[in-house]
Each structure stands twice: as C-alpha cells, then as structure tokens.
Tab-separated table of C-alpha atoms in Angstrom:
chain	number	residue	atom	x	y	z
A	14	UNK	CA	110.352	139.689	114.977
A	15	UNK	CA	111.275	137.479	111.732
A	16	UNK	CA	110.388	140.660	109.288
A	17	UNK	CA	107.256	139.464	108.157
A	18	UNK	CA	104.227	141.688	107.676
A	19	UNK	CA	101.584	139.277	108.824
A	20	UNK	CA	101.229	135.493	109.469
A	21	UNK	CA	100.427	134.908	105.931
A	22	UNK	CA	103.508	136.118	104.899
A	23	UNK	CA	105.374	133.958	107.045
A	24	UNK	CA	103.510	131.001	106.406
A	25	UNK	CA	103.368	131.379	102.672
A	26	UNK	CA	107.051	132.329	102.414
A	27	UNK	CA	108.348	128.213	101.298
A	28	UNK	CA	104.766	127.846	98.890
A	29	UNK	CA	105.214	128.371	95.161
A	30	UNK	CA	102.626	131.277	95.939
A	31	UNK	CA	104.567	132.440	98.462
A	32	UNK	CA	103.539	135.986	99.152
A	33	UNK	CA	99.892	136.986	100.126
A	34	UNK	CA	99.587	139.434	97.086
A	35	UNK	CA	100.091	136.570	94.344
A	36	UNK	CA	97.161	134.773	96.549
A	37	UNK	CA	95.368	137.866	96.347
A	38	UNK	CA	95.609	138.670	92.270
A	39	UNK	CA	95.153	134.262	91.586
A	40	UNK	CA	91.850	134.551	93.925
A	41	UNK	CA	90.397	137.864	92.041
A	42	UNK	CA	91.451	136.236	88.666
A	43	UNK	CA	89.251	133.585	89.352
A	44	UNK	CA	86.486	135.410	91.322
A	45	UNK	CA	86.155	138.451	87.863
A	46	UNK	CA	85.186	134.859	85.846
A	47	UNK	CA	83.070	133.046	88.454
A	48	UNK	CA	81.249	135.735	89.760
A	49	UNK	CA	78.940	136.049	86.976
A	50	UNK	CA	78.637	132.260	85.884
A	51	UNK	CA	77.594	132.117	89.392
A	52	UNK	CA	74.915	134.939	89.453
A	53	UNK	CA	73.480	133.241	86.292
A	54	UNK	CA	73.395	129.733	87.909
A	55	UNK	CA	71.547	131.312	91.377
A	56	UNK	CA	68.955	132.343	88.978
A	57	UNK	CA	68.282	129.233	87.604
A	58	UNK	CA	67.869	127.494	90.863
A	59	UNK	CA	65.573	130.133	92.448
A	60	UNK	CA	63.138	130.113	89.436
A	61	UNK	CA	63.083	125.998	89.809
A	62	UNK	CA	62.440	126.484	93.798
A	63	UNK	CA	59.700	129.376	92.473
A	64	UNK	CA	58.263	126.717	90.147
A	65	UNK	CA	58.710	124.014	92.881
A	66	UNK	CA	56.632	125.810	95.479
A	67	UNK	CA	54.085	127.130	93.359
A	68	UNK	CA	53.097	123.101	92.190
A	69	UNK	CA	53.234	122.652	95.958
A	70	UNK	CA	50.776	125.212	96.662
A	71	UNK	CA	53.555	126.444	98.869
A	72	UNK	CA	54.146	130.733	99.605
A	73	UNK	CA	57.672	131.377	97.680
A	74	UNK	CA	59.673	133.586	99.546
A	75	UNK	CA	63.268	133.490	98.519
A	76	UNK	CA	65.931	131.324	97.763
A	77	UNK	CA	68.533	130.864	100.430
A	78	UNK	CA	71.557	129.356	101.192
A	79	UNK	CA	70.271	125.933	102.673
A	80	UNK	CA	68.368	125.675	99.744
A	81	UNK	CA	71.345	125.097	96.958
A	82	UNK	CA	72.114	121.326	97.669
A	83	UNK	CA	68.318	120.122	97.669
A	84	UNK	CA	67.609	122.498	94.300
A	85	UNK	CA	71.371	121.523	92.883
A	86	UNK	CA	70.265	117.986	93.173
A	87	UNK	CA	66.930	118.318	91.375
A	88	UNK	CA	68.485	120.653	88.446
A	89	UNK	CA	71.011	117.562	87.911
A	90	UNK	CA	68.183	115.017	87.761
A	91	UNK	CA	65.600	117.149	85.820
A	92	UNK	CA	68.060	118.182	83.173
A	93	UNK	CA	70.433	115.122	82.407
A	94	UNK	CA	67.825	112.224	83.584
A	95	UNK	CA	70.676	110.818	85.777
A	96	UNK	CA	69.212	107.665	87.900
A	97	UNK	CA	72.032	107.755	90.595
A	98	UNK	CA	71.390	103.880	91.705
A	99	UNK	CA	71.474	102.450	88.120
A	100	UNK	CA	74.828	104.630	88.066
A	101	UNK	CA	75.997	102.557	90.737
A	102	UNK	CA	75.656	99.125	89.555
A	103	UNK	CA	78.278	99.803	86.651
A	104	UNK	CA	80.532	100.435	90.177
A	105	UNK	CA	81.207	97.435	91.847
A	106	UNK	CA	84.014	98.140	93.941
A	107	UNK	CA	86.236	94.988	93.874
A	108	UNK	CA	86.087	94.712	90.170
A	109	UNK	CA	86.157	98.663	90.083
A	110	UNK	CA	89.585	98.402	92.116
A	111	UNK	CA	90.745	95.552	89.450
A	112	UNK	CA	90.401	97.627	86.693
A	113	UNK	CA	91.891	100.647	88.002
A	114	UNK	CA	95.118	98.606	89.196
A	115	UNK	CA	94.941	97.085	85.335
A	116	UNK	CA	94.930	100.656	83.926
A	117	UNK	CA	97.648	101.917	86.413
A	118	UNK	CA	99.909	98.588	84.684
A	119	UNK	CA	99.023	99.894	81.215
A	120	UNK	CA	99.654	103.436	81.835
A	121	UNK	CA	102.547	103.727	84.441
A	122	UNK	CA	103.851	100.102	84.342
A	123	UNK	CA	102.473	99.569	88.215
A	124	UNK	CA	101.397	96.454	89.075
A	125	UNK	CA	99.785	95.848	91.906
A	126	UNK	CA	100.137	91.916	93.377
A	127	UNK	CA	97.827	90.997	96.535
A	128	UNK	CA	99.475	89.069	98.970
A	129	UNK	CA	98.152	87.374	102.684
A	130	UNK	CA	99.303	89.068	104.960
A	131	UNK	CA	98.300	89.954	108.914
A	132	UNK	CA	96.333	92.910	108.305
A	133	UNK	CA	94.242	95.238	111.194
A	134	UNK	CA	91.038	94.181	109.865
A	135	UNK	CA	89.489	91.288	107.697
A	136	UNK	CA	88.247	93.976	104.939
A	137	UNK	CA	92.065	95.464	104.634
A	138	UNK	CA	93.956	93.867	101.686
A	139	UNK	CA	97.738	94.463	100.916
A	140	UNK	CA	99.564	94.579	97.664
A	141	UNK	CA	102.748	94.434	96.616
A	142	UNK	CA	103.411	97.226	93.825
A	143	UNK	CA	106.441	96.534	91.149
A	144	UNK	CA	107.527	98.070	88.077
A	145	UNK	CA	108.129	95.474	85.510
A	146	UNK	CA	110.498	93.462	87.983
A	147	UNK	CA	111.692	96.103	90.064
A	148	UNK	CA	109.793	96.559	93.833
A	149	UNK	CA	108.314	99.548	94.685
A	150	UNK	CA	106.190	99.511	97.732
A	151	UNK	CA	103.443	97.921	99.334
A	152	UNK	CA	99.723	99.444	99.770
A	153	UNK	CA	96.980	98.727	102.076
A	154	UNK	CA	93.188	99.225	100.976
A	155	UNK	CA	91.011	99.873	104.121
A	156	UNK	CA	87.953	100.933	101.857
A	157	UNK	CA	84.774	100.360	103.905
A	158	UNK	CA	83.349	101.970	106.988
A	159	UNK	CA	82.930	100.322	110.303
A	160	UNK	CA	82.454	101.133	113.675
A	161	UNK	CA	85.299	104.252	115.280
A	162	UNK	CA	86.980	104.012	111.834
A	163	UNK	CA	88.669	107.479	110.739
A	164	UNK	CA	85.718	109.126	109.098
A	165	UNK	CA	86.802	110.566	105.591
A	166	UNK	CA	88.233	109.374	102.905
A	167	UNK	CA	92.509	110.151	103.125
A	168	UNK	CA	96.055	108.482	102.213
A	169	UNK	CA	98.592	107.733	105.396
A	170	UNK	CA	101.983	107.452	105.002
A	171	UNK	CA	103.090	104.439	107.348
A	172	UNK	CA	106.699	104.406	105.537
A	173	UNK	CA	108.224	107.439	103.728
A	174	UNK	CA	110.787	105.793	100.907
A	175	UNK	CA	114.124	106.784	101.082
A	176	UNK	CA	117.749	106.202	100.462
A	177	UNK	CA	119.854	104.652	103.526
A	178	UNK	CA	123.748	105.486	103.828
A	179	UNK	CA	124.750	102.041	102.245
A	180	UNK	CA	122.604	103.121	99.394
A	181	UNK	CA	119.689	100.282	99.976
A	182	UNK	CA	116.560	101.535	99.398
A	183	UNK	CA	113.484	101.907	101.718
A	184	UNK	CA	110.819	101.515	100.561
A	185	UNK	CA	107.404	103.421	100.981
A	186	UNK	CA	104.292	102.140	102.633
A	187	UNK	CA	100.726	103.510	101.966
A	188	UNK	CA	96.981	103.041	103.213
A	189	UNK	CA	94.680	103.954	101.523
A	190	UNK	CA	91.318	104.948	103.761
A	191	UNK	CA	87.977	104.838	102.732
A	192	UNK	CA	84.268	104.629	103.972
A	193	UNK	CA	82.373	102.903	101.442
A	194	UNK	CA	79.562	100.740	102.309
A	195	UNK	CA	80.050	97.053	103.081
A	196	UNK	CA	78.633	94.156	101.310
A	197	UNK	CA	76.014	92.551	103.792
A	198	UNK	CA	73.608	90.321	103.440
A	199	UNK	CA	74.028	89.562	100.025
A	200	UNK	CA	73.815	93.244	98.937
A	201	UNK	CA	76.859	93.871	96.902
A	202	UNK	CA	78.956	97.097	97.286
A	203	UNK	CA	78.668	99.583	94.780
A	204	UNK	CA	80.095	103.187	94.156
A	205	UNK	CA	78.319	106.396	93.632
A	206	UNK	CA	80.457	108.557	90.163
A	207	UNK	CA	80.839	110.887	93.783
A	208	UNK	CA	82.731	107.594	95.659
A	209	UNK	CA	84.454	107.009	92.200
A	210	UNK	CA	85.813	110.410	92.344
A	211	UNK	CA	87.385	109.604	96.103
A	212	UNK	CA	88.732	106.369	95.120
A	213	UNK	CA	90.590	108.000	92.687
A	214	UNK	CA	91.711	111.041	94.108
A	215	UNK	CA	93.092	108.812	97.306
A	216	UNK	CA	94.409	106.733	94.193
A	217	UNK	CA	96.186	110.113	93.071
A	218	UNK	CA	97.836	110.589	96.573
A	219	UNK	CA	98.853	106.956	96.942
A	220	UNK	CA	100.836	106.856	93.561
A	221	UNK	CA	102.116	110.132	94.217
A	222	UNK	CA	103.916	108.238	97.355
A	223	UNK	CA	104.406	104.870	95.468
A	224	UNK	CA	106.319	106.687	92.356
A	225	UNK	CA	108.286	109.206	94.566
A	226	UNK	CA	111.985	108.138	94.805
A	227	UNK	CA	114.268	110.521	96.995
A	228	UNK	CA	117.104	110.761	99.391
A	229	UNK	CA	115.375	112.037	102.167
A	230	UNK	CA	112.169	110.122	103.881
A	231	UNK	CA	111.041	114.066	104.780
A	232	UNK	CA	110.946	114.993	101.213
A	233	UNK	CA	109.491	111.733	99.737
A	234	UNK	CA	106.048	111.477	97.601
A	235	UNK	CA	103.136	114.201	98.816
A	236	UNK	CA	105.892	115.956	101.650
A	237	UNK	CA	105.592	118.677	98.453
A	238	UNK	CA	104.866	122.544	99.098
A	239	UNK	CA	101.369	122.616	100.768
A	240	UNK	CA	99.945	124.292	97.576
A	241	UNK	CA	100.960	121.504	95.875
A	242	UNK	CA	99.968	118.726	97.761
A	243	UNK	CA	96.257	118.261	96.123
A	244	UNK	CA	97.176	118.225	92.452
A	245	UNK	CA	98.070	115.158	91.907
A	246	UNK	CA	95.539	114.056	93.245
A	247	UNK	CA	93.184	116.394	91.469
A	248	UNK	CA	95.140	115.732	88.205
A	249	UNK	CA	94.257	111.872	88.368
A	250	UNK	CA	90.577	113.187	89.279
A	251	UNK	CA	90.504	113.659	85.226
A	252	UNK	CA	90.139	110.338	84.239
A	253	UNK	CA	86.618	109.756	86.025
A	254	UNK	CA	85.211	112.547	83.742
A	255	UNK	CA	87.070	110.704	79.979
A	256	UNK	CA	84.446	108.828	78.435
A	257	UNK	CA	87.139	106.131	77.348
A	258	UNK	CA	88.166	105.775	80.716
A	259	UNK	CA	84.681	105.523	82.355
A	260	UNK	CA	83.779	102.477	79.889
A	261	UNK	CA	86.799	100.928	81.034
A	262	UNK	CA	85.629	101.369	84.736
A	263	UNK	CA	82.653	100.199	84.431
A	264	UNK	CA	80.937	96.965	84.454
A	265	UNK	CA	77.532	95.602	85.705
A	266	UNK	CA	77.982	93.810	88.495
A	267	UNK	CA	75.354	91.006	87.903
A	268	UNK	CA	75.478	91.155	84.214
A	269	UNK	CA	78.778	91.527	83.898
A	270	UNK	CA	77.927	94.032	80.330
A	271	UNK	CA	80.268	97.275	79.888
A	272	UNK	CA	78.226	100.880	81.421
A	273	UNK	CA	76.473	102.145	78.199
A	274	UNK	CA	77.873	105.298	76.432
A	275	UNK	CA	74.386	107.322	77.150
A	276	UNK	CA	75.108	106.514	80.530
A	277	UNK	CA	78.561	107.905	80.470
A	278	UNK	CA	77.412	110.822	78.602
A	279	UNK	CA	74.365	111.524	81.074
A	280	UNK	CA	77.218	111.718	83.976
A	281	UNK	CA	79.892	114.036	82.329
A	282	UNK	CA	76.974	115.878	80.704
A	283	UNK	CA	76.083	116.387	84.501
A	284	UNK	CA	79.517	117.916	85.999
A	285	UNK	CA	79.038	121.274	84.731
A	286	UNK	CA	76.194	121.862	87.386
A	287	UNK	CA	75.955	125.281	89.336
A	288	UNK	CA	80.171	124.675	89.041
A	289	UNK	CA	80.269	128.436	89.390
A	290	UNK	CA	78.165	128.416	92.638
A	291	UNK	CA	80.580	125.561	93.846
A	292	UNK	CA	83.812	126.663	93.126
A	293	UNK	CA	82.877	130.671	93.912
A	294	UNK	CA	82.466	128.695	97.584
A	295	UNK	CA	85.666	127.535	97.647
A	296	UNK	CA	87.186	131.097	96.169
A	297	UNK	CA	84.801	132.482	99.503
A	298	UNK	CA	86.775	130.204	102.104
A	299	UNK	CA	89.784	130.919	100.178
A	300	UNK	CA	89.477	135.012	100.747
A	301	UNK	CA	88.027	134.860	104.088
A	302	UNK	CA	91.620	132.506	105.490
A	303	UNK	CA	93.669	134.797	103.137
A	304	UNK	CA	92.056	138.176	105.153
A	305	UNK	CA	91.933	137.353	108.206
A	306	UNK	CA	95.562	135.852	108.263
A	307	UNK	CA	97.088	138.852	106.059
A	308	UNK	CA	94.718	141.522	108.589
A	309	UNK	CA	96.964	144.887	109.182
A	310	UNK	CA	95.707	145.037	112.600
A	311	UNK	CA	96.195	142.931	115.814
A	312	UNK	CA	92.518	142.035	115.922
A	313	UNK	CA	90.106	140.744	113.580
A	314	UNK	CA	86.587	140.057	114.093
A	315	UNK	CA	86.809	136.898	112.703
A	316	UNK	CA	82.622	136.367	112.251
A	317	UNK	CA	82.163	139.891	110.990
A	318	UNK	CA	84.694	139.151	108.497
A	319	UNK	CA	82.906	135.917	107.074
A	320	UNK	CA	79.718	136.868	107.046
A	321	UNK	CA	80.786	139.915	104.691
A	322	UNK	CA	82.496	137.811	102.665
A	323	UNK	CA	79.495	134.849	102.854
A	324	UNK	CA	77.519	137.900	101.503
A	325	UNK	CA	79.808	139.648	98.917
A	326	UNK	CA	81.525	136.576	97.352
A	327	UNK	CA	79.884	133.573	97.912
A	328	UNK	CA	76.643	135.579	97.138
A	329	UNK	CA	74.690	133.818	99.967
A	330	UNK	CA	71.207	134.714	101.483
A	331	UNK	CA	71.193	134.267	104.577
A	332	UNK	CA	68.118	135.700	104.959
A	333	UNK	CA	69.366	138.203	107.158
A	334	UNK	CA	70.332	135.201	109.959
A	335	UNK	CA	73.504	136.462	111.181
A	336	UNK	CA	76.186	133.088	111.747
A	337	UNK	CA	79.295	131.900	113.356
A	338	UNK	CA	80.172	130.444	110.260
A	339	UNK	CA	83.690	131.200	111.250
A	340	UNK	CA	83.494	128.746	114.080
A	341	UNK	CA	83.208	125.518	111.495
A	342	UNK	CA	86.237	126.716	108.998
A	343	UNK	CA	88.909	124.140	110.799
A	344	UNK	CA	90.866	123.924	107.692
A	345	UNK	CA	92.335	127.632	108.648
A	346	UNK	CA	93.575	126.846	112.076
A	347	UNK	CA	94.424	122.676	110.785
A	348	UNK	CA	97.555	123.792	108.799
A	349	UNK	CA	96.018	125.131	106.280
A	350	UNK	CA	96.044	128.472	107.954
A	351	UNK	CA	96.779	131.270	104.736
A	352	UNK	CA	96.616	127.861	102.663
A	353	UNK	CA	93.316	127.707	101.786
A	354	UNK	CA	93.608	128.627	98.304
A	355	UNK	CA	95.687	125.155	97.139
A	356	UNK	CA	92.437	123.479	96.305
A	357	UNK	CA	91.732	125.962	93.864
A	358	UNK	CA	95.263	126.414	92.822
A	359	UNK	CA	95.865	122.688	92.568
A	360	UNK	CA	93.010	122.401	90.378
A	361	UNK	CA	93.985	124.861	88.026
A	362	UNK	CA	97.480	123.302	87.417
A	363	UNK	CA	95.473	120.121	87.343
A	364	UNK	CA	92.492	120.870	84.776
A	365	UNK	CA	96.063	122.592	83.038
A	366	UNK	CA	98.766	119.564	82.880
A	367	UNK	CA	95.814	117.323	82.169
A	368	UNK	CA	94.489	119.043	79.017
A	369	UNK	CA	97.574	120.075	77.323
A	370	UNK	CA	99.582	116.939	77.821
A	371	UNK	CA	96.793	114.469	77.951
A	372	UNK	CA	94.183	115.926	75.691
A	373	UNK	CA	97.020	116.099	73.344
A	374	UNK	CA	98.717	112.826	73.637
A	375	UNK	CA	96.009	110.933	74.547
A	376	UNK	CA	94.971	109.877	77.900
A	377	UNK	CA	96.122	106.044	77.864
A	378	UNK	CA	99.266	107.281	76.576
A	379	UNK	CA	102.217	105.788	78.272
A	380	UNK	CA	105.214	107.855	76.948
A	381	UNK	CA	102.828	110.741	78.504
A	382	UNK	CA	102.453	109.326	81.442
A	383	UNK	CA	106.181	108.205	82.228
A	384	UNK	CA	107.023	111.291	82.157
A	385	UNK	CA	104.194	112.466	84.240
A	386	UNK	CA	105.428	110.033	87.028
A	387	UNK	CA	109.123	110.910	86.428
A	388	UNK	CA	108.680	114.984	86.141
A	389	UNK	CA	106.070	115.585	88.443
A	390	UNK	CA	105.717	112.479	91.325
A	391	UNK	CA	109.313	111.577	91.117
A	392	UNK	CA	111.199	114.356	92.509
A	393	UNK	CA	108.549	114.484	95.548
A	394	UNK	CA	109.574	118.134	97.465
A	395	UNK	CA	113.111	117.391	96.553
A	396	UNK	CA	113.009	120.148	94.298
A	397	UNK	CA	111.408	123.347	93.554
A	398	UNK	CA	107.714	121.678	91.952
A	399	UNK	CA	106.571	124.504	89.618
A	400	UNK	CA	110.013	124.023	88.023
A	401	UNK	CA	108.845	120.641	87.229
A	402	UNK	CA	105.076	121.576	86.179
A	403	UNK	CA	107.067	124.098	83.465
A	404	UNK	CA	109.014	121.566	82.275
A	405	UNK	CA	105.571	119.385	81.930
A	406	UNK	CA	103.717	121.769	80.598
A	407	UNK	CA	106.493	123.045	78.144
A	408	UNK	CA	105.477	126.804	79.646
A	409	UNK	CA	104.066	128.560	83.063
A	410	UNK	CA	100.561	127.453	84.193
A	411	UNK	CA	97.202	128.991	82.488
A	412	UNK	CA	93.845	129.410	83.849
A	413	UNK	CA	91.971	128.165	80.157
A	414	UNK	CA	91.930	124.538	80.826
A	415	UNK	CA	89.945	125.164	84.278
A	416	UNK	CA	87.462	127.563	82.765
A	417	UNK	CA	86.679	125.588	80.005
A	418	UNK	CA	87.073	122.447	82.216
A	419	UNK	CA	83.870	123.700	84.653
A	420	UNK	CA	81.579	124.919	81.580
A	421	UNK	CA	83.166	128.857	81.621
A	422	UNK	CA	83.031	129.712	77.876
C-alpha cells in the first residue's frame, strides 16, 4: 500500500542504511572477513575442550555450542594469566566514577557537581553538569541493583533539552541505570573490566544527551537514526581498552597505588579473544532479522530460518538438537525489527572515528574532542548524522579500524 517491497524497506527507509540491499552487502562485507577468523578460533577451543576431557578421563565427543562461554573463559585465563578479582580491586566504583567525571572536565570541559537532593532511593546521587560556567543538565546515577529494579544496564531520558518559544532553554535530564553490586557489610564495591565497559558505554549515551543542544525536545541527544543510536556509546567504549586511560581509571581501593601496566597489558592483551566467534554471532542475528523481515513471501518459517542460519553463519553445533531459537530474539519484534545490524554498524563507525581522529590526535586531546561533542553529539537527529561522521572523519566510513581493532590482520 505505501510502495514498499517488504517491511524492511519501510522500516529502513529514514536509517542512514536505509535500503535492505546496503544491509545486505555491509553484513557479507563483514561475514567474507569473520568467517574464517572464526573457523580458526572454533578450532582452538575444541582442541582445549579435547585436551580438557582427555586430563579428565572424560569420552570427547564434540564441541558444541553451549560449550563456547565455559572454553572462551578458560582460553582467556590460560593464555593472558588474567586473575579477574585482583582486576577488580583497581575498580572501586565511587572513586572509579570520580575519575571518569575528572577526565570528562579535562577532555570535554564537563563538570559534574553533586548536589542533595530528594532522590528515589538512598544509593541515587544527582549532579549538576556545567561547562566552564554555563549549565547544562543534571544526571542521576542509580548504579547498584536492588530488589524489582530494571534489570540491565540503560540511559533514560526524564527531560529531552530543548529550545522554548521565548528562546529559554530546557534543559536535559538523564539517569543513568546500573546493577552493580552493593557495598555490604564492609565489602567494598568493585567493577569487573566487563562492568567498566557498561559504565562507560551508559557514560557514552548520557553525554550524548548532556552535549546535545537542539530546537526540538524530539530530536535532542540519542533521538538519532536507530543505526546510529549505539555509536556513541560504542565510540566512548574505546577508552577502557587505551592503556593511558586505564592507569588513569584505576586505583587500589585499600592501597590507594595506580593498577600496574602488566595488569593493563594482561586485560587489552585479552580483548582479542574468539572476537571472530563473537562478533560472527552478532553478524548471525543480524542476517536472520534482515531475512525474515526482507522475505519475498507472505510467510516465513521463522525457526527454520534461524536454525539455517545458526548453522551456516554462526557456525554452531547444535549437535543435531533442533531449537526455537527464534522464540528468544526480542530485539527483532522490540523496535529493532530490520535494525539489528546497528550494533555492528555502530561499531564500525566507532572502532573508525576513534582511530583516525583519536589515534591521531591523541586520546586526551581536547581540541579533538570539542569537536567530537560539537560535530557528532551536538546536532542530536537534527540533521542528517553520516553528514556529520564525514565531516569528522574528513571522508566516508571504512571497515580497517574494526578489523584491526578485533585482532583481523
């Protein structure tokens, strides 16, 4: 009726991929490079689950699909020596969340001032958030997990910024949502490099809404194209993996000593880890929402469709257990129906802005990252956002930085 060929074409029609075929040709792009990094990393594993079971005195059959996060885990350990709880006393999370706000001041001259305030719950803390001596929103920290708290990790907009008819300003309120672990009984709380990598990717969202200065309250901060909405985020993820950056981060909380360089080095050594098993999973999820949305027919067996692709691109043994897989993909039929390709995308214009601008400049440079907040968070979806990545980037988006960035020669 609207002249569509299929839902995917509808719903990708206002994305800066916004036709099914660019989807399609980004998605094999990616799946010609990680196909093979991934077949190479499935070998590894099942000769350590071979080794595994033969010091167990254990029959070795195969290695399936449930195995990969137990045999993940002990490549990562066996390889880089990483001791996950020392890791976590460099994390402290109050003084982590003091030395991000510091480096946000240094960076993107944010400063973040708590104030009292009547909050929801004793844990929450507000801040004011200025630039030099100009005001630009407030921010609420609900980082640790209670009882019938929201479950994940996420950013809520409470206030959208914008411009009123007199020309005052509104301006934007944020919360940022969390589920760390509470301090009890003397036990301090402390942040896995994994709950690092949350903090700041929330962190990403919240300045994203903090920095965004429009008209409009339905175009302000992350209100962006949907396949846009992530990279920030995922952008900011970059720091967390800078050696310079991680030393900054991270202090013992009882000795109060900066996190030792081999330390540092043991965890970025460690990110390259079965990455083409992980992201090929993501690519998987990615094709399967992309076919059965963009299907030439009125039906589509939506199970027989996954577990092909479960097979074929995610290279999983099932061990001939046929699923309903399908069934626990809510991200398809959750808005992101045709959509779920932006985590990929995002991180490719991510792993891209971050290495040319700040593996040039340097990544605690501020002219760099002015214009970072005034080209890319700025505008919010006021404008058309890849404009403003090519003006970053000085050119169109490339694929290097993200292969090189996940250990793809």
């Amino acid at each position: 009726m609207l002249g569509f060929k299929s839902h995917a074409s509808y719903t990708l029609d206002d994305l800066s991929m916004n036709n099914p075929d660019m989807v399609l040709d980004m998605l094999n792009t990616l799946r010609t490079q990680l196909t093979p990094m991934a077949r190479r990393e499935l070998a590894q594993l099942r000769a350590i689950k071979q080794a595994d079971c033969e010091s167990k005195g254990l029959e070795f059959t195969d290695f399936y699909d449930w195995d990969l996060a137990y045999y993940k885990r002990t490549k990562t350990e066996c390889t880089h020596n990483i001791d996950s709880t020392l890791i976590k006393s460099y994390f402290h999370v109050p003084d982590v969340v003091c030395r991000l706000f510091a480096l946000f001041e240094e960076i993107m001259q944010l400063r973040f001032c708590k104030v009292d305030a009547s909050v929801w719950h004793p844990l929450v803390e507000l801040y004011e958030v200025w630039d030099t001596n100009e005001f630009v929103g407030h921010c609420y920290l609900d980082l640790y997990s209670r009882p019938r708290k929201y479950a994940n990790g996420a950013t809520f907009h409470i206030r959208s910024g914008f411009t009123r008819k007199t020309g005052a300003r509104e301006y934007p309120v944020v919360a940022l949502v969390t589920n760390f672990v509470q301090p009890t009984n003397g036990e301090p709380a402390l942040l896995s490099h994994a709950n690092l990598k949350t903090l700041v990717h929330e962190m990403g969202h919240v300045l994203h809404n903090l920095c965004s200065v429009t008209k409009w309250s339905m175009f302000h901060g992350t209100r962006v194209c949907r396949d846009f909405v992530e990279c920030p985020s995922q952008m900011l993820e970059n720091i967390i993996w800078t050696p310079s950056v991680l030393q900054k981060l991270g202090v013992h909380y009882q000795t109060k000593q900066p996190i030792p360089l081999c330390i540092v080095d043991a965890i970025i050594a460690a990110k390259p880890q079965v990455a083409g098993v992980f992201y090929l999973q993501k690519l998987f999820y990615a094709v399967y929402d992309i076919s059965i949305y963009h299907s030439p027919g009125s039906h589509v067996d939506a199970s027989l469709v996954y577990n092909t692709l479960e097979k074929n691109v995610a290279l999983c043994n099932t061990g001939g257990i046929e699923t309903i897989g399908a069934a626990t993909t809510r991200q398809v039929v959750r808005g992101y129906d045709s959509k779920c390709f932006v985590y990929l995308w995002g991180q490719a214009l991510a792993a891209d802005m971050f290495s040319t601008r700040f593996g040039r400049d340097g990544v605690f440079n501020q002219q760099t990252w002015m214009e970072y907040r005034n080209v890319i968070l700025r505008p919010g979806g006021s404008t058309d956002i890849m404009n403003c990545v090519h003006q970053f980037l000085g050119r169109k988006p490339q694929y290097n930085a993200f292969f090189t960035q996940i250990g793809l020669d």
